[in-house]
Short mmCIF file of C-alpha atoms in Angstrom, two decimals:
data_model
loop_
_atom_site.label_atom_id
_atom_site.label_comp_id
_atom_site.label_asym_id
_atom_site.label_seq_id
_atom_site.Cartn_x
_atom_site.Cartn_y
_atom_site.Cartn_z
CA MET A 1 60.16 186.18 141.89
CA VAL A 2 59.96 187.37 137.92
CA LEU A 3 57.72 184.90 137.24
CA ALA A 4 55.41 186.59 139.72
CA LEU A 5 56.15 189.67 139.04
CA CYS A 6 55.36 189.14 135.37
CA LYS A 7 51.93 187.16 135.90
CA GLN A 8 51.09 190.75 138.29
CA CYS A 9 51.53 191.87 135.05
CA ASP A 10 48.37 189.19 133.07
CA ARG A 11 52.07 187.54 131.36
CA THR A 12 51.56 184.29 131.16
CA PRO A 13 55.34 181.85 131.23
CA GLU A 14 54.89 179.54 128.74
CA LEU A 15 56.73 176.17 129.26
CA SER A 16 57.06 174.42 126.54
CA GLU A 17 59.59 174.55 123.05
CA PHE A 18 57.18 176.05 120.94
CA TRP A 19 54.10 178.57 120.42
CA SER A 20 52.18 179.45 118.15
CA GLN A 21 51.60 183.20 116.60
CA THR A 22 48.19 183.41 118.35
CA ASP A 23 48.13 184.98 121.89
CA THR A 24 51.23 185.90 122.02
CA ASP A 25 50.60 188.79 123.33
CA ARG A 26 50.17 187.34 126.41
CA LEU A 27 52.74 184.08 126.65
CA PHE A 28 56.99 184.38 127.14
CA ARG A 29 58.78 181.82 126.90
CA VAL A 30 61.18 180.53 129.59
CA ARG A 31 63.88 179.14 128.88
CA ARG A 32 65.21 176.81 132.07
CA ILE A 33 69.31 175.90 131.40
CA ARG A 34 70.17 172.39 133.86
CA GLU A 35 74.15 172.56 134.67
CA TYR A 36 75.41 169.82 135.22
CA ASP A 37 78.85 168.74 137.28
CA ALA A 38 81.31 165.30 136.67
CA LYS A 39 79.97 163.57 138.96
CA ASP A 40 75.78 163.81 137.33
CA LEU A 41 77.72 162.73 133.92
CA ARG A 42 79.26 160.09 135.66
CA GLU A 43 76.88 158.58 137.27
CA ALA A 44 74.47 158.18 134.29
CA GLU A 45 74.32 155.13 132.87
CA PHE A 46 73.48 156.72 129.27
CA LEU A 47 74.25 159.99 127.74
CA THR A 48 73.16 162.03 125.25
CA ILE A 49 75.51 164.53 122.86
CA VAL A 50 74.38 167.71 123.71
CA ARG A 51 77.85 169.38 121.80
CA TRP A 52 79.82 168.41 118.73
CA GLY A 53 83.31 170.69 118.89
CA GLU A 54 83.25 174.49 118.88
CA ALA A 55 81.22 176.82 116.28
CA ASP A 56 83.40 176.69 113.64
CA PRO A 57 82.19 174.21 111.29
CA ILE A 58 84.86 172.12 110.42
CA PHE A 59 83.92 171.77 106.39
CA SER A 60 80.93 174.33 104.70
CA TYR A 61 77.63 171.52 103.23
CA ALA A 62 76.75 170.95 99.87
CA GLY A 63 73.95 169.17 99.25
CA ARG A 64 73.41 165.68 99.96
CA GLN A 65 73.70 161.99 97.97
CA GLY A 66 70.75 160.30 99.32
CA GLU A 67 71.87 159.79 103.25
CA ARG A 68 74.60 160.31 103.01
CA TYR A 69 76.08 164.30 103.11
CA ILE A 70 78.66 166.29 100.65
CA GLY A 71 80.97 168.41 101.98
CA LYS A 72 82.86 171.12 100.12
CA VAL A 73 86.68 170.60 99.29
CA ALA A 74 87.57 174.24 99.55
CA LYS A 75 87.98 175.57 103.04
CA ALA A 76 87.97 172.29 105.09
CA LYS A 77 89.72 172.13 108.55
CA TRP A 78 91.65 168.23 107.25
CA LYS A 79 93.21 168.63 111.30
CA LYS A 80 90.60 169.02 112.71
CA ARG A 81 89.30 165.87 114.28
CA TYR A 82 85.55 166.39 114.82
CA GLY A 83 82.46 169.64 114.21
CA LEU A 84 80.04 170.07 112.65
CA THR A 85 78.91 171.36 108.84
CA TYR A 86 77.08 174.18 108.28
CA CYS A 87 73.75 172.67 108.17
CA GLU A 88 71.05 173.12 110.44
CA LYS A 89 71.20 170.03 113.17
CA SER A 90 74.27 168.79 110.84
CA PRO A 91 75.21 165.62 112.49
CA ARG A 92 78.05 164.97 114.43
CA PHE A 93 81.72 164.77 111.78
CA VAL A 94 84.36 162.56 113.08
CA ASN A 95 88.19 162.54 110.48
CA ASP A 96 90.25 159.90 109.83
CA GLU A 97 92.38 159.97 113.26
CA LEU A 98 89.27 160.11 115.20
CA ARG A 99 87.68 157.48 113.67
CA ALA A 100 90.76 155.08 113.72
CA GLN A 101 90.65 155.92 118.01
CA LEU A 102 87.23 155.08 117.60
CA GLU A 103 87.05 151.98 116.70
CA ALA A 104 90.50 150.92 118.69
CA GLU A 105 87.71 151.09 121.51
CA GLU A 106 85.08 148.19 120.18
CA LEU A 107 82.78 151.06 121.36
CA LYS A 108 79.50 148.78 120.28
CA GLY A 109 76.74 149.96 117.58
CA ILE A 110 79.31 152.85 116.57
CA VAL A 111 78.58 153.13 112.87
CA PHE A 112 80.74 155.77 110.46
CA HIS A 113 78.70 157.30 108.01
CA PRO A 114 81.55 158.31 104.62
CA VAL A 115 81.47 162.36 104.37
CA PHE A 116 81.45 162.27 100.02
CA PHE A 117 83.13 165.85 98.45
CA ASP A 118 82.08 167.50 95.58
CA ARG A 119 86.15 168.00 94.35
CA PRO A 120 86.84 164.43 95.63
CA GLU A 121 90.03 164.90 93.37
CA LYS A 122 91.37 167.64 95.91
CA ALA A 123 90.37 166.37 99.21
CA LYS A 124 93.19 166.18 101.88
CA GLY A 125 91.86 163.57 103.99
CA HIS A 126 88.03 161.81 104.79
CA PHE A 127 85.41 162.26 107.18
CA TRP A 128 82.75 160.55 108.63
CA GLU A 129 79.57 160.43 109.82
CA LEU A 130 79.07 159.24 113.59
CA GLY A 131 75.74 157.57 113.22
CA SER A 132 74.83 154.07 115.20
CA SER A 133 73.58 150.45 114.12
CA ILE A 134 71.08 150.52 117.00
CA THR A 135 67.98 152.12 117.46
CA MET A 136 67.00 153.29 120.39
CA PRO A 137 63.14 152.55 121.67
CA PRO A 138 60.60 155.49 121.21
CA CYS A 139 61.38 158.23 123.68
CA LEU A 140 58.76 159.44 125.94
CA LEU A 141 59.44 163.48 125.67
CA PRO A 142 56.51 164.24 122.71
CA VAL A 143 57.50 165.49 119.76
CA VAL A 144 56.52 168.91 118.67
CA THR A 145 55.97 171.02 115.52
CA ILE A 146 58.49 174.10 114.90
CA PRO A 147 55.34 176.51 114.27
CA ASN A 148 55.40 180.31 113.05
CA THR A 149 56.56 178.67 109.45
CA ASP A 150 53.89 178.07 106.64
CA PRO A 151 54.10 174.90 106.38
CA PRO A 152 55.50 174.32 109.54
CA SER A 153 58.54 173.54 108.80
CA GLY A 154 60.51 170.08 111.17
CA HIS A 155 59.87 168.91 114.58
CA THR A 156 61.60 168.65 117.55
CA TYR A 157 61.56 167.31 120.47
CA ASP A 158 59.32 169.29 124.46
CA ASP A 159 61.25 169.78 127.41
CA GLY A 160 59.15 171.68 128.35
CA GLY A 161 61.01 174.70 128.09
CA HIS A 162 64.99 173.39 129.65
CA PHE A 163 68.09 173.34 127.90
CA PRO A 164 69.38 170.27 126.90
CA LYS A 165 66.85 168.47 127.12
CA GLU A 166 67.04 165.65 128.95
CA LEU A 167 65.76 162.15 126.46
CA ARG A 168 63.65 159.11 128.10
CA PHE A 169 63.11 156.10 127.70
CA HIS A 170 61.29 153.05 129.08
CA ARG A 171 64.52 151.19 131.51
CA ALA A 172 63.13 147.28 130.66
CA GLU A 173 62.54 148.60 126.85
CA VAL A 174 66.39 149.36 126.28
CA ALA A 175 67.65 146.79 127.90
CA ALA A 176 65.67 144.41 126.64
CA LEU A 177 67.85 146.39 123.12
CA GLY A 178 71.16 144.62 124.82
CA ASN A 179 74.48 146.11 126.45
CA PHE A 180 75.47 148.98 123.50
CA ASP A 181 77.38 151.64 123.67
CA VAL A 182 76.22 153.58 120.80
CA ALA A 183 72.83 153.99 119.83
CA ILE A 184 71.33 156.75 117.18
CA THR A 185 67.15 157.91 118.45
CA ARG A 186 63.87 156.33 116.77
CA GLU A 187 62.24 160.08 115.90
CA ASP A 188 63.03 161.99 113.16
CA ILE A 189 63.07 165.11 114.72
CA ASP A 190 64.11 167.83 112.00
CA LEU A 191 62.47 167.15 108.10
CA ARG A 192 63.32 169.93 106.52
CA PRO A 193 65.67 169.21 103.26
CA THR A 194 69.00 170.08 104.23
CA ALA A 195 68.61 168.34 107.83
CA TRP A 196 68.29 164.75 108.97
CA TRP A 197 68.58 164.36 113.22
CA ARG A 198 68.66 162.02 115.37
CA GLU A 199 70.51 162.50 118.64
CA LEU A 200 72.98 159.76 119.54
CA VAL A 201 73.14 157.92 123.01
CA ILE A 202 75.71 157.02 124.90
CA SER A 203 77.09 154.66 127.72
CA GLN A 204 79.09 155.78 130.01
CA ARG A 205 81.98 153.81 128.49
CA ALA A 206 81.49 155.39 125.60
CA TYR A 207 81.23 158.83 127.51
CA GLN A 208 84.75 157.81 129.71
CA VAL A 209 86.70 156.27 126.56
CA PHE A 210 85.18 160.38 124.72
CA ARG A 211 87.48 161.74 127.96
CA LYS A 212 90.01 159.82 127.86
CA LEU A 213 90.81 160.36 124.27
CA LYS A 214 91.02 164.61 125.50
CA LEU A 215 86.56 165.70 122.94
CA THR A 216 87.66 168.27 125.17
CA THR A 217 84.42 170.50 122.73
CA VAL A 218 81.77 167.48 123.35
CA ALA A 219 79.55 168.66 125.86
CA PHE A 220 76.61 166.02 127.56
CA ALA A 221 73.20 165.36 129.42
CA PRO A 222 72.06 162.66 131.35
CA VAL A 223 69.64 160.55 129.09
CA ARG A 224 66.56 159.47 132.66
CA LEU A 225 65.32 156.08 132.39
CA GLU A 226 61.52 155.26 133.73
CA GLU A 227 60.63 152.22 135.18
#
C-alpha cells in the first residue's frame, strides 16, 4: 500500500543497498526488515552473527598493529564477556573467561587473535578477536561500493535493502570445506583505514553452544545455501 501510494506521486522505491546522489529527488530507500523465530534459527544449517553485545562497547579503539587491534586501557570493561569497540565495523571480541568456555567446546575452525593495549602494564585482563582459520567460498550476494563520498569509502554486501542480510553460498562449495563450526567470509566488505570486516559464519552446533553459554545479546540470521 505505501509503495503504491509513493509510486502515484512519482517516487520510485530503491531496493538496493545504496544509490548515487543522482536522481535522489525521485528515489527513496526502502529498508525491508526480516524477523526470525526460534524455529527459523534452529532449522538453519549455518548462520551469521548480526549483533554482538550491547551498544556500549567494552573498550575504546586506539589503532592497529598490522591486522591486530589496539585498545585503550582507560575505562575498558574487563569483566564483560563479549562486545565491540569504538570503531566502524568492529570485529567481535571476547574476554579470557568466554575464550576459555568456547575453547572447551572444541568448535572446529575457531581462533582467537589477541588485542594489544596502549598501556599493557595497566591492563587488568585480555580481550581476543573472534576469528577462524577457515574461509568461506565466494558469497553469492553482490558487493557494492558505498557511494556519496569522494573517494568512495568502502564496500558492503547488497541484499536488496533487506536487514539483516542473508548471505548466500553454493551448497557444494560449502560442503567442500568439510566439517566446521566457525568460518569467516572471503570478501573484505569495508576498506576504511580503521576497519577490516568479514562476517562470521557459524554451524548449528556453534549456535547451540552460544545459546548454552547464555550470550543473550547476540543475534543471528540464517545463511542460505543454493544448489
